[in-house]
Coordinates of C-alpha atoms and ligand atoms in Angstrom, one line a residue:
M1 CA 1.9 7.1 25.8
F2 CA 5.3 7.5 24.0
S3 CA 7.6 10.7 24.5
K4 CA 9.8 10.6 21.7
V5 CA 9.0 8.7 18.2
L6 CA 11.7 8.2 15.6
I7 CA 10.0 8.3 12.2
A8 CA 12.3 5.8 10.1
N9 CA 11.3 7.2 6.6
R10 CA 11.2 10.2 4.1
G11 CA 8.9 12.2 2.1
E12 CA 5.5 12.6 2.5
I13 CA 4.8 9.8 4.6
A14 CA 7.2 10.8 7.3
L15 CA 5.2 14.3 7.4
R16 CA 2.1 12.6 7.8
I17 CA 3.4 10.6 10.7
L18 CA 5.1 13.5 12.2
R19 CA 1.9 15.6 12.3
A20 CA -0.1 12.8 14.1
C21 CA 2.9 12.9 16.7
K22 CA 2.8 16.7 17.2
E23 CA -1.0 16.3 17.4
L24 CA -0.6 13.6 20.4
G25 CA 2.0 15.9 22.1
I26 CA 5.0 13.4 21.0
Q27 CA 8.5 15.0 20.2
T28 CA 9.9 13.7 17.0
V29 CA 13.4 12.6 15.5
A30 CA 13.6 12.7 11.7
V31 CA 16.3 10.4 10.1
H32 CA 17.6 11.4 6.6
S33 CA 20.4 10.4 4.2
T34 CA 22.9 12.8 3.1
A35 CA 20.5 13.5 0.0
D36 CA 17.8 14.5 2.2
A37 CA 19.5 17.1 4.5
N38 CA 17.3 19.7 2.9
A39 CA 14.0 17.2 3.2
M40 CA 10.8 18.7 4.8
H41 CA 10.4 16.2 7.3
V42 CA 14.0 17.1 8.6
R43 CA 13.0 20.9 8.7
L44 CA 9.5 20.1 10.8
A45 CA 11.0 17.5 13.2
D46 CA 12.2 18.1 16.8
E47 CA 15.5 16.6 16.1
S48 CA 17.3 14.9 13.0
V49 CA 19.8 12.4 12.7
C50 CA 22.0 11.5 9.3
V51 CA 21.9 8.0 9.0
G52 CA 24.1 7.4 6.4
P53 CA 24.8 8.5 2.3
A54 CA 22.2 8.8 -0.2
S55 CA 22.0 5.1 -1.2
A56 CA 18.7 4.0 0.9
R57 CA 20.3 0.7 1.6
D58 CA 23.1 2.6 3.6
S59 CA 20.9 5.0 5.3
Y60 CA 17.1 4.4 5.6
L61 CA 17.4 0.4 5.6
N62 CA 20.6 0.7 7.8
I63 CA 19.4 -1.2 10.8
P64 CA 22.4 -0.4 13.0
S65 CA 22.3 3.1 11.9
I66 CA 19.0 3.3 12.8
M67 CA 19.4 1.7 16.2
A68 CA 22.2 4.3 16.9
A69 CA 19.9 7.3 16.1
C70 CA 17.3 5.6 18.7
E71 CA 19.8 5.5 21.3
I72 CA 21.6 9.1 20.8
T73 CA 18.1 10.6 21.1
G74 CA 16.6 8.2 23.5
A75 CA 13.7 7.7 21.1
D76 CA 11.2 5.2 22.8
A77 CA 9.2 4.2 20.0
V78 CA 10.1 4.0 16.0
H79 CA 7.3 4.2 12.9
P80 CA 8.6 2.8 10.2
G81 CA 6.2 4.3 7.7
Y82 CA 5.6 2.3 4.4
G83 CA 8.2 0.3 2.7
F84 CA 11.9 0.5 3.9
L85 CA 12.0 -1.5 7.1
S86 CA 8.3 -1.3 7.5
E87 CA 7.7 -5.2 6.9
N88 CA 11.1 -6.2 8.2
A89 CA 10.5 -8.8 11.2
R90 CA 14.0 -8.6 12.0
F91 CA 13.7 -5.0 12.5
A92 CA 10.9 -5.0 14.6
Q93 CA 12.5 -7.8 16.7
I94 CA 15.7 -5.9 17.3
L95 CA 13.8 -3.1 18.5
T96 CA 11.9 -5.0 20.6
E97 CA 15.0 -6.4 22.4
H98 CA 16.1 -2.6 22.5
N99 CA 13.1 -1.9 24.8
V100 CA 11.9 0.4 21.5
T101 CA 8.7 0.3 20.5
F102 CA 8.3 -0.9 16.9
I103 CA 4.9 1.1 15.8
G104 CA 3.4 -1.8 14.0
P105 CA 2.6 -5.4 14.5
S106 CA 4.7 -8.2 16.0
A107 CA 7.8 -9.5 14.4
H108 CA 5.8 -12.9 14.5
H109 CA 2.5 -11.4 12.6
I110 CA 4.9 -9.8 10.1
E111 CA 6.8 -12.9 9.4
I112 CA 3.8 -15.0 9.0
M113 CA 2.3 -12.4 6.5
G114 CA 5.7 -12.1 4.6
D115 CA 6.0 -16.0 3.8
K116 CA 3.1 -15.9 1.4
I117 CA 2.1 -19.7 1.9
T118 CA 2.1 -19.4 5.5
A119 CA -0.1 -16.0 5.0
K120 CA -2.6 -18.3 2.7
K121 CA -2.7 -21.3 5.3
T122 CA -3.4 -18.6 8.3
A123 CA -6.3 -17.0 5.9
V124 CA -7.5 -20.3 5.4
E125 CA -7.4 -21.2 9.4
L126 CA -9.0 -17.8 9.8
G127 CA -11.9 -18.1 7.6
I128 CA -10.9 -15.8 4.9
P129 CA -11.9 -16.6 1.5
V130 CA -8.9 -17.9 -0.7
V131 CA -8.0 -18.4 -4.3
P132 CA -8.0 -22.1 -5.3
G133 CA -4.8 -23.4 -5.5
S134 CA -2.1 -25.9 -4.1
E135 CA -1.8 -26.6 -0.6
G136 CA 1.7 -25.3 0.1
A137 CA 4.5 -25.5 -2.0
V138 CA 5.1 -27.1 -5.5
A139 CA 8.5 -28.8 -5.1
T140 CA 8.4 -31.8 -8.4
E141 CA 7.3 -31.6 -11.6
A142 CA 4.6 -34.6 -10.8
D143 CA 3.3 -32.2 -8.1
A144 CA 3.1 -29.3 -10.4
L145 CA 1.5 -31.4 -12.9
R146 CA -1.0 -33.0 -10.7
T147 CA -1.9 -29.9 -9.3
A148 CA -2.8 -27.8 -12.3
K149 CA -4.7 -30.7 -13.5
E150 CA -6.7 -30.3 -10.6
I151 CA -6.9 -26.8 -10.1
G152 CA -7.8 -26.3 -14.0
Y153 CA -5.8 -24.0 -16.2
P154 CA -4.9 -21.2 -16.6
V155 CA -2.9 -21.3 -13.7
L156 CA -0.5 -18.7 -11.9
I157 CA 3.0 -19.9 -10.1
K158 CA 3.8 -17.6 -7.4
A159 CA 6.9 -17.1 -5.4
T160 CA 6.6 -18.1 -1.9
A161 CA 9.0 -15.3 -0.5
G162 CA 7.3 -12.7 -3.6
G163 CA 4.5 -10.5 -2.9
G164 CA 4.1 -7.1 -4.7
G165 CA 3.9 -9.4 -8.3
R166 CA 7.7 -10.2 -8.0
G167 CA 7.9 -13.8 -9.4
M168 CA 4.8 -14.7 -11.0
K169 CA 4.4 -16.9 -14.1
V170 CA 1.3 -17.9 -15.7
A171 CA 0.7 -21.5 -17.7
R172 CA -2.1 -21.5 -19.9
S173 CA -2.3 -25.1 -20.7
E174 CA -0.3 -28.1 -19.9
A175 CA 2.2 -27.5 -22.7
D176 CA 3.4 -24.5 -20.8
L177 CA 3.3 -25.9 -17.4
L178 CA 6.9 -27.3 -16.8
T179 CA 8.5 -24.2 -18.4
S180 CA 6.5 -22.1 -16.5
W181 CA 7.3 -23.9 -13.4
S182 CA 10.8 -24.1 -13.4
T183 CA 11.2 -20.3 -15.0
A184 CA 9.4 -19.5 -11.8
R185 CA 11.4 -21.3 -9.5
S186 CA 14.6 -19.7 -10.8
E187 CA 13.6 -16.5 -11.1
A188 CA 12.4 -16.6 -7.4
K189 CA 15.6 -18.2 -6.5
A190 CA 17.6 -15.3 -8.2
A191 CA 15.5 -12.6 -6.5
F192 CA 14.6 -13.9 -3.1
G193 CA 17.0 -16.6 -2.7
N194 CA 14.4 -19.1 -2.3
D195 CA 12.7 -21.2 -5.1
S196 CA 9.8 -22.2 -3.4
V197 CA 6.5 -21.6 -5.6
Y198 CA 2.9 -22.6 -5.2
M199 CA 0.0 -22.3 -7.6
E200 CA -3.2 -21.1 -7.8
K201 CA -6.1 -20.7 -10.1
Y202 CA -5.5 -17.8 -12.5
L203 CA -7.9 -15.2 -12.2
G204 CA -8.2 -13.3 -15.8
K205 CA -10.1 -9.9 -15.0
P206 CA -10.1 -9.4 -11.3
R207 CA -10.2 -5.7 -9.4
H208 CA -7.7 -5.3 -6.6
I209 CA -10.0 -4.7 -3.5
E210 CA -8.4 -4.2 0.0
V211 CA -9.8 -4.2 3.3
Q212 CA -8.3 -1.8 5.9
V213 CA -7.9 -3.3 9.7
L214 CA -6.5 -2.0 12.7
G215 CA -6.2 -4.3 16.0
D216 CA -5.3 -3.5 19.2
G217 CA -3.0 -6.6 20.1
Q218 CA -5.4 -7.4 22.9
G219 CA -8.1 -9.3 20.7
R220 CA -10.0 -6.0 19.9
A221 CA -10.1 -5.1 15.7
V222 CA -12.0 -3.2 13.5
H223 CA -12.3 -2.8 9.5
L224 CA -12.4 0.5 8.3
G225 CA -14.1 -0.7 4.7
V226 CA -12.4 -1.4 1.0
R227 CA -10.3 0.4 -1.2
D228 CA -10.4 -0.2 -4.8
C229 CA -6.9 0.1 -6.1
S230 CA -6.8 -1.8 -9.5
L231 CA -5.7 1.1 -11.4
Q232 CA -2.3 0.3 -11.7
R233 CA 0.8 0.0 -13.8
R234 CA 3.3 -2.4 -13.2
H235 CA 1.9 -3.2 -9.8
Q236 CA 2.4 0.6 -8.9
K237 CA -0.8 1.9 -7.8
V238 CA -1.9 5.0 -9.7
W239 CA -5.4 5.7 -8.4
E240 CA -7.4 4.4 -5.6
E241 CA -10.8 4.7 -4.3
A242 CA -12.7 4.1 -1.3
G243 CA -16.5 3.9 -1.0
G244 CA -17.1 2.1 -4.3
P245 CA -17.8 1.8 -7.1
T246 CA -18.5 -1.9 -7.5
I247 CA -18.9 -3.2 -3.7
E248 CA -22.0 -2.5 -2.4
P249 CA -22.0 -1.5 1.4
K250 CA -23.6 -5.0 2.3
E251 CA -20.4 -7.0 0.5
R252 CA -18.1 -4.6 2.1
D253 CA -19.5 -5.1 5.6
E254 CA -19.4 -9.0 5.2
I255 CA -15.7 -9.1 4.1
G256 CA -15.1 -6.2 6.4
E257 CA -16.1 -8.5 9.2
I258 CA -14.4 -11.4 8.0
C259 CA -11.3 -9.7 8.1
A260 CA -11.9 -8.0 11.5
A261 CA -13.0 -11.3 13.0
A262 CA -9.4 -12.7 12.0
M263 CA -7.6 -10.2 13.3
R264 CA -9.4 -10.7 16.7
K265 CA -8.3 -14.3 16.4
L266 CA -5.0 -13.3 15.7
K267 CA -4.7 -10.5 18.4
Y268 CA -3.0 -8.6 15.3
S269 CA -1.7 -4.9 16.8
G270 CA -1.9 -1.9 14.5
A271 CA -3.0 -1.3 11.2
G272 CA -2.9 -3.9 8.3
T273 CA -4.3 -4.3 4.7
I274 CA -5.9 -7.4 3.3
E275 CA -5.7 -7.9 -0.3
F276 CA -7.9 -9.7 -2.2
L277 CA -8.9 -10.2 -5.9
Y278 CA -12.4 -9.6 -6.7
E279 CA -14.2 -11.2 -9.3
D280 CA -17.9 -12.3 -10.2
G281 CA -18.9 -11.0 -6.7
N282 CA -16.3 -13.1 -4.6
F283 CA -13.3 -12.2 -2.8
Y284 CA -10.3 -14.1 -2.9
F285 CA -7.5 -13.4 -0.5
I286 CA -3.9 -12.8 -2.0
E287 CA -2.0 -11.6 0.8
M288 CA -1.6 -9.2 3.7
N289 CA 0.1 -6.0 4.1
T290 CA 1.2 -5.3 7.7
R291 CA 1.7 -1.9 7.5
L292 CA 0.3 1.5 6.9
Q293 CA -0.1 1.8 3.0
V294 CA 0.1 4.7 1.0
E295 CA -3.2 5.1 0.1
H296 CA -4.5 5.3 3.6
P297 CA -6.0 8.8 3.3
V298 CA -9.1 7.5 1.3
T299 CA -10.1 5.4 4.1
E300 CA -9.6 8.1 6.7
R301 CA -11.9 10.7 4.4
I302 CA -14.7 8.4 4.5
T303 CA -14.4 7.3 7.9
G304 CA -12.8 10.1 10.0
V305 CA -10.5 7.8 11.4
D306 CA -7.3 9.1 11.9
I307 CA -5.5 5.7 11.2
V308 CA -2.0 7.0 12.0
Y309 CA -3.2 8.2 15.4
E310 CA -4.8 4.6 16.1
Q311 CA -1.6 3.0 15.1
I312 CA 0.5 5.0 17.9
R313 CA -2.0 4.6 20.6
V314 CA -2.3 1.1 20.1
A315 CA 1.4 0.4 20.0
S316 CA 1.6 2.4 23.1
G317 CA -0.4 -0.2 24.8
E318 CA -3.8 2.0 25.1
P319 CA -6.9 -0.4 23.6
L320 CA -8.3 0.8 20.0
S321 CA -10.2 4.2 20.4
L322 CA -13.3 2.6 18.2
T323 CA -15.8 -0.3 18.2
Q324 CA -16.9 -1.5 15.0
E325 CA -20.6 0.1 15.6
K326 CA -18.5 3.6 15.5
V327 CA -17.3 3.2 12.4
Q328 CA -19.4 4.9 9.8
F329 CA -19.0 5.2 6.2
F330 CA -20.2 8.5 4.4
G331 CA -19.4 9.4 0.5
H332 CA -16.7 8.9 -1.9
A333 CA -12.8 9.4 -1.9
I334 CA -10.3 9.3 -4.7
E335 CA -6.6 9.4 -4.2
V336 CA -4.2 10.1 -7.2
R337 CA -0.6 9.5 -7.2
I338 CA 1.6 12.6 -8.1
N339 CA 4.8 11.1 -9.5
A340 CA 7.9 12.7 -10.6
E341 CA 7.7 10.5 -13.6
D342 CA 7.0 11.4 -17.6
P343 CA 3.4 10.9 -17.8
Q344 CA 3.9 9.1 -21.1
T345 CA 6.8 6.8 -20.4
F346 CA 7.0 6.7 -16.9
A347 CA 10.4 7.2 -16.6
P348 CA 11.8 9.4 -13.5
S349 CA 11.9 13.0 -13.7
P350 CA 14.2 14.1 -10.7
G351 CA 15.1 17.8 -10.6
T352 CA 14.2 21.0 -9.1
I353 CA 10.4 22.1 -8.4
T354 CA 10.4 25.7 -9.7
F355 CA 7.2 26.6 -9.2
Y356 CA 4.3 24.8 -6.9
H357 CA 0.9 25.4 -6.4
P358 CA -0.9 22.5 -4.6
A359 CA -4.9 22.4 -5.0
G360 CA -7.1 23.4 -2.3
G361 CA -10.5 23.9 -1.8
V362 CA -13.4 22.0 -0.4
G363 CA -13.1 18.3 -0.1
V364 CA -9.4 18.6 -1.3
R365 CA -6.5 17.2 0.9
V366 CA -2.6 17.0 -0.2
D367 CA -0.1 15.0 1.6
S368 CA 3.2 16.1 0.3
A369 CA 6.6 16.6 1.3
V370 CA 7.7 18.9 -1.6
Y371 CA 7.8 22.9 -1.7
Q372 CA 9.0 25.4 -4.2
G373 CA 12.7 25.3 -4.9
Y374 CA 12.8 21.8 -3.6
R375 CA 15.3 19.7 -5.4
I376 CA 14.1 16.0 -5.5
P377 CA 16.9 13.7 -5.1
P378 CA 16.9 10.8 -7.8
Y379 CA 17.6 8.0 -5.3
Y380 CA 14.3 7.1 -4.2
D381 CA 10.6 6.1 -5.0
S382 CA 8.9 9.1 -7.5
L383 CA 6.2 9.8 -5.5
I384 CA 6.2 13.4 -4.5
G385 CA 2.6 14.2 -3.4
K386 CA -0.8 12.3 -2.7
L387 CA -3.9 14.3 -4.0
I388 CA -6.9 13.2 -2.2
V389 CA -10.9 14.4 -3.2
Y390 CA -13.8 13.8 -1.4
G391 CA -17.3 13.9 -2.4
R392 CA -21.3 12.6 -1.3
T393 CA -21.4 10.8 -4.3
R394 CA -18.3 9.2 -6.9
E395 CA -19.8 11.8 -9.1
E396 CA -19.1 14.6 -6.9
C397 CA -16.1 13.3 -5.7
L398 CA -14.9 12.9 -10.0
Q399 CA -16.1 16.8 -10.4
R400 CA -13.7 18.0 -7.6
L401 CA -11.1 15.7 -8.6
R402 CA -11.4 17.0 -12.1
R403 CA -10.6 20.9 -10.8
A404 CA -8.4 20.1 -8.3
I405 CA -6.1 18.6 -10.9
D406 CA -6.6 21.6 -13.2
E407 CA -5.6 23.8 -10.2
F408 CA -2.6 21.7 -9.4
V409 CA 0.5 23.4 -10.6
V410 CA 4.2 21.6 -10.2
D411 CA 6.8 23.1 -12.7
G412 CA 10.4 22.0 -13.5
I413 CA 10.0 18.4 -13.6
K414 CA 7.5 16.2 -15.4
T415 CA 4.6 14.6 -13.0
T416 CA 1.9 12.1 -13.4
L417 CA -0.6 15.0 -13.4
P418 CA -1.2 15.2 -17.1
L419 CA -2.3 11.0 -17.2
F420 CA -5.1 11.8 -14.6
Q421 CA -6.4 14.9 -17.2
R422 CA -6.7 12.1 -19.4
L423 CA -8.3 9.4 -17.3
I424 CA -10.5 11.7 -15.9
K425 CA -12.2 11.9 -19.3
E426 CA -12.4 8.0 -19.9
P427 CA -15.8 6.7 -19.9
D428 CA -14.7 3.4 -18.2
I429 CA -13.1 5.6 -15.4
L430 CA -16.2 7.8 -15.1
A431 CA -18.5 4.5 -14.8
G432 CA -16.1 2.9 -12.4
R433 CA -16.0 0.0 -15.1
Y434 CA -12.0 -1.0 -14.9
D435 CA -10.0 -4.2 -13.9
I436 CA -6.4 -4.4 -12.7
H437 CA -5.5 -4.5 -16.6
W438 CA -7.5 -1.6 -17.6
L439 CA -5.0 0.9 -17.0
E440 CA -2.0 -1.0 -18.9
K441 CA -4.4 -1.6 -22.0
F442 CA -5.0 2.1 -22.2
L443 CA -1.8 3.0 -22.2
A444 CA -0.8 0.6 -24.7
E445 CA -3.9 1.5 -26.9
N446 CA -3.2 5.5 -26.2
K447 CA 0.8 6.0 -27.0
A448 CA 0.6 9.5 -28.0
Ligands
MV4_1 C1 -2.9 -13.2 -9.1 C2 -3.6 -12.8 -10.2 C3 -4.6 -13.6 -10.9 N1 -4.9 -14.6 -10.4 N2 -3.5 -14.4 -8.4 C4 0.2 -9.8 -8.5 C5 0.4 -8.9 -7.4 C6 0.2 -10.0 -6.3 N3 0.1 -9.2 -5.0 C7 -1.0 -10.9 -6.7 N4 -0.7 -10.6 -8.1 C8 -1.7 -10.9 -8.7 N5 -2.4 -12.4 -8.4 C9 -4.1 -15.1 -9.3 N6 -4.5 -16.3 -8.7 C10 -3.2 -11.4 -10.5 C11 -2.2 -10.6 -10.1 C12 -2.0 -9.5 -10.4 C13 -2.3 -8.4 -9.9 C14 -3.2 -8.4 -8.7 C15 -3.4 -7.0 -7.9 C16 -3.0 -6.0 -8.7 C17 -2.5 -5.8 -9.8 C18 -2.0 -7.1 -10.5 C19 -1.4 -7.0 -11.6 C20 -1.2 -8.1 -12.4 C21 -1.5 -9.3 -11.6

């Protein structure tokens, strides 16, 4: 096991990792920007190193600075959290070359999944169902026209180097196709420095369902079931569920086992999430995230598995502590993301928290790194906490969520809590009747 882990992140996820390290008896090193000198993750770590100025690019994304922090403190591993350097293959490679363990998959696996065409080809080879589409890049006008005709309209053109929704264009008919294709190419070039695009059948009303996997890099892997993350705005998830509501246990086990078997074949190491679109009872792979995700606690809640503990264990070379038979699912969990944002416009709302009272009680978990008097800096993403609620049934979970939202007080800034107060009254939400477009339609129709 490691003796000292450097946490290359901030906010609630830095705390989450710190807590796992403490429970494992591992020393912790926090890194921070000058803007985060008073942050909770710095206070709770055994040691801390300032790695640069406020701008993330010069601090949390600054590889030489973070390498120096490893060197100075003698850390033997780095946990990257999510965002920042978590899916940077070069960072994983550099750490490995300096005999510091990257707590995550190999640079090779990060790279494969970072290129969306390679990811999809790999998925096909591993027997994971994918969205019908082009075989590889669509490089010429003739190629685009022919492929779209084969797939059938509407089609979606996606950037090979994209992901998370950036660089996509829909073509509804042949009349739109060449414009969509060339726009997608130039946008991809501008955003990623790579104009390669590919094409897929456009699914009109899917749900976003993702499978949590864990592998030990030695050919053992398990799945921890699915999460429904369809409630999103501009590719930012807002509310995530585990335990349903649409996916039956049998379907969950089938898609889960396909994913776990794929990870065994790949000898995947660490936590990963395989993202699908789900429509009319079918799963279609879209991409894989090779990191811990924001919404991992809902899976932890319904399986009892500590995902961060497992990540650290397998990174240190130990085999996975669980087998698929030992993974059991109980009840339902929902996470809502509390962002420092205006609940109507979603404009960021940094500032000082003048009063803070998190919800508590049975079935409630709060992952946050804020406290009363904390000043939220304007430089980073607006997530200030996650409220995770459990119930034996979805109904019980929703009742608890309702009372937990009522209990939660964050004063001095605007937060997304009032949005959840509205959502929890919506018949579609209560019935679990929503797809990836539901929230944006709701917001457009209910402008206050
Ligand atoms: C799609 C799609 C419809 N059809 N692919 C958006 C993010 C990226 N991960 C993939 N995305 C989509 N791919 C096909 N063939 C619709 C989306 C999509 C979406 C997916 C998941 C969650 C939210 C979304 C919001 C808009 C579009």
